[in-house]
Coordinates of C-alpha atoms in Angstrom, one line a residue:
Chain K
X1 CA 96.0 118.7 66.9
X2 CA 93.1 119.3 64.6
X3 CA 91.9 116.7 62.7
X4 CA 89.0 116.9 59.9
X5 CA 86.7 114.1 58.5
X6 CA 84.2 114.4 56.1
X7 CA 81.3 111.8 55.2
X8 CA 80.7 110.5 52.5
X9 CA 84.1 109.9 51.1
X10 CA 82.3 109.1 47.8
X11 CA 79.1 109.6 46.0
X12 CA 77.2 109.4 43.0
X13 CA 73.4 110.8 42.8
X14 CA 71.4 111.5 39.1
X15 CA 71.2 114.9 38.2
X16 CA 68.8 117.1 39.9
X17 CA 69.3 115.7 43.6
X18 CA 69.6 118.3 46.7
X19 CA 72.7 116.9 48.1
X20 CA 74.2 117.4 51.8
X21 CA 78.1 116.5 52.5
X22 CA 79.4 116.4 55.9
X23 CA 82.4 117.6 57.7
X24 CA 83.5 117.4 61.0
X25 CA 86.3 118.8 63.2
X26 CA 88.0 117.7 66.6
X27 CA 89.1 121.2 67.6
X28 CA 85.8 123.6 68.0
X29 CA 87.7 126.6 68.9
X30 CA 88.0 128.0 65.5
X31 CA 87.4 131.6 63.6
X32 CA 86.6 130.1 60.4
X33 CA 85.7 127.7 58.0
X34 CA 86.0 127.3 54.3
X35 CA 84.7 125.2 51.7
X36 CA 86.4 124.3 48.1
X37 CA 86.0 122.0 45.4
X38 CA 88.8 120.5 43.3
X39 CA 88.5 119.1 39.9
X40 CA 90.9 116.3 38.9
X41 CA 94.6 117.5 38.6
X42 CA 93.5 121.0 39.4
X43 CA 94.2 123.4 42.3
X44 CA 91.3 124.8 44.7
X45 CA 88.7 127.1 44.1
X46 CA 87.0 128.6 47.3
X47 CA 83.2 128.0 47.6
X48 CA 82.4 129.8 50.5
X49 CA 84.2 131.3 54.0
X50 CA 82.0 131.1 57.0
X51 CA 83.1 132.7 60.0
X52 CA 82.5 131.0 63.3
X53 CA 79.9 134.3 64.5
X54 CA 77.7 133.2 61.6
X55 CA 75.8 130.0 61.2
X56 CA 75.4 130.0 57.3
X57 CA 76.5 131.2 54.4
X58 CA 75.3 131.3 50.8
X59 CA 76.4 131.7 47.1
X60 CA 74.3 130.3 44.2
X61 CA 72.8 126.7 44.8
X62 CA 74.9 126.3 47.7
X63 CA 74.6 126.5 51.2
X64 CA 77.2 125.9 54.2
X65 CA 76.3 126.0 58.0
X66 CA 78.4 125.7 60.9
X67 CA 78.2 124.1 64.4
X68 CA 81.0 124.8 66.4
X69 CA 79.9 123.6 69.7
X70 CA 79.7 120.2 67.6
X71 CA 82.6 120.5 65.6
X72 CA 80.1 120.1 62.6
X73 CA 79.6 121.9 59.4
X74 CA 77.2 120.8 56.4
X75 CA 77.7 121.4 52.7
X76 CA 74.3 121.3 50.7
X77 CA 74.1 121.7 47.0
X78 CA 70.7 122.4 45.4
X79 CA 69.4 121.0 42.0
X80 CA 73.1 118.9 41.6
X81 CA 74.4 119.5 37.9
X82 CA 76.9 117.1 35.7
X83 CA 78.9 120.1 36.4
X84 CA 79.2 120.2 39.6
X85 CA 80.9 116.6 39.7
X86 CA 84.6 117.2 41.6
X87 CA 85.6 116.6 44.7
X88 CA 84.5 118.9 47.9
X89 CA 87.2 119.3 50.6
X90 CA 86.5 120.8 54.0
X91 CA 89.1 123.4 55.8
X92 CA 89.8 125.1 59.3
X93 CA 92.5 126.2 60.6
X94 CA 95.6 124.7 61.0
X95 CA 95.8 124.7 65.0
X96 CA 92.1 124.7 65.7
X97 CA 92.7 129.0 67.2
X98 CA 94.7 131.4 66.1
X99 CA 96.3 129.8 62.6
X100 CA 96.7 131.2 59.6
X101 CA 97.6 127.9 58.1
X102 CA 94.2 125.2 57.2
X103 CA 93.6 121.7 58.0
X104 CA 91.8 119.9 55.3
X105 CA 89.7 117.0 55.2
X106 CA 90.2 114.1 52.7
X107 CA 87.2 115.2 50.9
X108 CA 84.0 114.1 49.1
X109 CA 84.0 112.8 45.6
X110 CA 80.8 113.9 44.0
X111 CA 79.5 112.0 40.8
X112 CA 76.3 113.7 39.3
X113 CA 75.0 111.0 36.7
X114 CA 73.3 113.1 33.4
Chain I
X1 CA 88.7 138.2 38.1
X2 CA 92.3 138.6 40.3
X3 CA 94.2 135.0 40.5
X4 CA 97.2 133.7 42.2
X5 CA 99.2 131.8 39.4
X6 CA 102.4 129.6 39.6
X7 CA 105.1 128.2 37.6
X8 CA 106.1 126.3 36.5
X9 CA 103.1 123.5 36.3
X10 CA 105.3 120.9 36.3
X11 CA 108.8 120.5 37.3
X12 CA 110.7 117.1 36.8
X13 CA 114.2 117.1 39.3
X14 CA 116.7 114.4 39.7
X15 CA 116.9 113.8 43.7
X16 CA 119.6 115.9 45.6
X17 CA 119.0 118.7 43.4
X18 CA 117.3 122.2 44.3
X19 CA 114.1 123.3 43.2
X20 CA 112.1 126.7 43.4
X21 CA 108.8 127.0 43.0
X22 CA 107.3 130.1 41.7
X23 CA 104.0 131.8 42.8
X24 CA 102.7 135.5 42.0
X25 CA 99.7 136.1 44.8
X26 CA 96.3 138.5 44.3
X27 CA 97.7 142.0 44.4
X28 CA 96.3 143.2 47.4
X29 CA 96.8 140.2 49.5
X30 CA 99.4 140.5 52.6
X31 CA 99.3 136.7 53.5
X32 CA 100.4 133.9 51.8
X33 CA 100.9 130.2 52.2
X34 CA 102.2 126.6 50.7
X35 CA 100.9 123.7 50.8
X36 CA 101.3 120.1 49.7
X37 CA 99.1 117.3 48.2
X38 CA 100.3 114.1 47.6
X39 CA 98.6 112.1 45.2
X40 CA 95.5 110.8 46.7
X41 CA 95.8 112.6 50.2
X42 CA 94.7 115.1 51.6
X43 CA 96.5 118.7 51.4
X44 CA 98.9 119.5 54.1
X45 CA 99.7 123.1 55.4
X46 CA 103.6 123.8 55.1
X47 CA 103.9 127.5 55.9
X48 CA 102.2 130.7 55.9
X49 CA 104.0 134.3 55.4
X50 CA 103.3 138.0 56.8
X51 CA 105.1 140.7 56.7
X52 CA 108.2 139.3 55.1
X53 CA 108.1 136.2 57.6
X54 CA 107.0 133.3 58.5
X55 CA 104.2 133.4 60.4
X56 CA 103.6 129.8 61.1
X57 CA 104.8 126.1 59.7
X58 CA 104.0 122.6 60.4
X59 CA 106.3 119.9 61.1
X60 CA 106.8 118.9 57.1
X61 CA 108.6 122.2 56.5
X62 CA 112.0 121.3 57.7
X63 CA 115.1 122.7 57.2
X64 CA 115.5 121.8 54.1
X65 CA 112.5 123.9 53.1
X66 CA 112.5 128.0 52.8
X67 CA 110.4 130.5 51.5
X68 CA 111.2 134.1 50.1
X69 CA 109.5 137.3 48.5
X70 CA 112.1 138.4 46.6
X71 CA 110.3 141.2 45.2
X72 CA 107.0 143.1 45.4
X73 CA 104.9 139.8 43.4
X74 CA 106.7 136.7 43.9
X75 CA 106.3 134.3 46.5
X76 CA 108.9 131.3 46.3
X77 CA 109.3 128.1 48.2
X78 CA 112.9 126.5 47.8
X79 CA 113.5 122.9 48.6
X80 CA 117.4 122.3 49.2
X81 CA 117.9 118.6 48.2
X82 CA 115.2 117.2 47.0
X83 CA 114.1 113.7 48.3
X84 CA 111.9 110.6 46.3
X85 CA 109.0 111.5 48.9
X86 CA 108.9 115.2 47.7
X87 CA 107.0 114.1 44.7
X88 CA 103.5 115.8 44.9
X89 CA 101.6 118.8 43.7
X90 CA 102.6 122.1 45.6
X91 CA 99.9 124.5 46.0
X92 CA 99.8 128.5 47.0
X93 CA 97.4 130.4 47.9
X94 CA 97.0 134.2 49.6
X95 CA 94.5 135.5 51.3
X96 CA 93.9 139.5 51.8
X97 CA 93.8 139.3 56.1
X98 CA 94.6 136.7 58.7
X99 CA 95.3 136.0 61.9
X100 CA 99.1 136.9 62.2
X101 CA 98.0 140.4 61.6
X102 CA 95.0 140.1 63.4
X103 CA 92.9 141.8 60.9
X104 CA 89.3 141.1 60.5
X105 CA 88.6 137.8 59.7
X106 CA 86.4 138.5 57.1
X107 CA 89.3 139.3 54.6
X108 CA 90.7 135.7 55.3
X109 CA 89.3 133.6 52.6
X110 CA 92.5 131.7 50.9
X111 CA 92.7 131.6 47.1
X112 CA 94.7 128.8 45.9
X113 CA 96.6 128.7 43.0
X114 CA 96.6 126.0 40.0
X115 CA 99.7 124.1 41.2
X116 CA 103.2 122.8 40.4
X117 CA 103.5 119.6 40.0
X118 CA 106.8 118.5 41.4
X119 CA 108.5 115.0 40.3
X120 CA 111.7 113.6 41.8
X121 CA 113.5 111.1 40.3

């Protein structure tokens, strides 16, 4: 069963930091995986969708790579902004192969101090 | 921009009764999915839909839990008798390709919608 952790559950950095959250996964043989952010009592927006041929992806100040063969994937976050305070949860799919369904992790709670 | 939406936000049920949650998924989107978050955990898959079934479930959607498209836009999830431990915030979300189709993956992003929030009392 796939399982997903991500490290740090919590942190809070002054504005202008370059920022790297971690994810990890126990199941390596996936097609995909996809970052979101949630803001309090809010529903997901997608950040990015990396596909396990590619090794990272980018959009704006943020950057996501994968490791498969470690089960690994890194979120980093350029110039951090007030705004970009929420919480950051990890996803693969739900059986590790062939799932339509995603597996998320608890998540990183980011704090960006003004 | 194309959005999945859902209704209603919030729901408020006595246990034992039925609820339907409502979802209307991106236009051009052939998959679609519910899932759970109970406050302060994580989100939990429930099921995923192609082609007018279910494609896949985990082990939370039990029988008391069923899913429809009744027409060409909504996506429903029906939960027979409600229970205390029901209480949580129902997400759905579609996605333009996935795996049950084996399409390319690249269409399989998921775009979540902004919730119901479901409370049984």
């Amino acid at each position: 069963k796939q399982e997903v952790t991500q490290i740090p559950a919590a942190l809070s950095v002054p504005e202008g930091e370059n920022l790297v959250l971690n994810c990890s996964f126990t199941d390596s043989a996936i097609y995909n995986l996809q970052w979101f952010r949630q803001d309090p009592g809010k529903g997901l927006t997608s950040l990015l969708l990396i596909q396990s041929s590619q090794r990272e992806q980018t959009s704006g100040r943020l950057n996501a790579s994968l490791d498969k063969s470690s089960g690994r994937s890194t979120l980093y976050i350029a110039a951090s902004q007030p705004g970009d305070s929420a919480t950051y949860l990890c996803a693969v799919p739900y059986s590790g192969g062939g799932a339509d369904g995603l597996t998320f992790g608890k998540g990183t709670h980011l704090i960006i101090q003004p | 921009e194309p959005e999945v939406t859902q209704t209603p936000s919030h729901q408020v049920t006595q246990m034992g009764q039925e609820v339907i949650l409502r979802c209307v998924p991106i236009s051009n989107h052939l998959y679609f999915y519910w899932y759970r978050q109970i406050l302060g955990q994580k989100v939990e898959f429930l099921v995923s839909f192609y082609n007018n079934e279910i494609s896949e479930k985990s082990e939370i959607f039990d029988d008391q839990f069923s899913v429809e498209r009744p027409d060409g836009s909504n996506f429903t999830l029906k939960i027979r008798s409600t229970k205390l431990e029901d209480s949580a915030m129902y997400f759905c979300a579609s996605s333009e390709g996935g795996l049950s189709g084996r399409t390319a993956f690249t269409y399989n992003e998921q775009f979540f919608g902004p919730g119901t929030r479901l409370t049984v009392l």
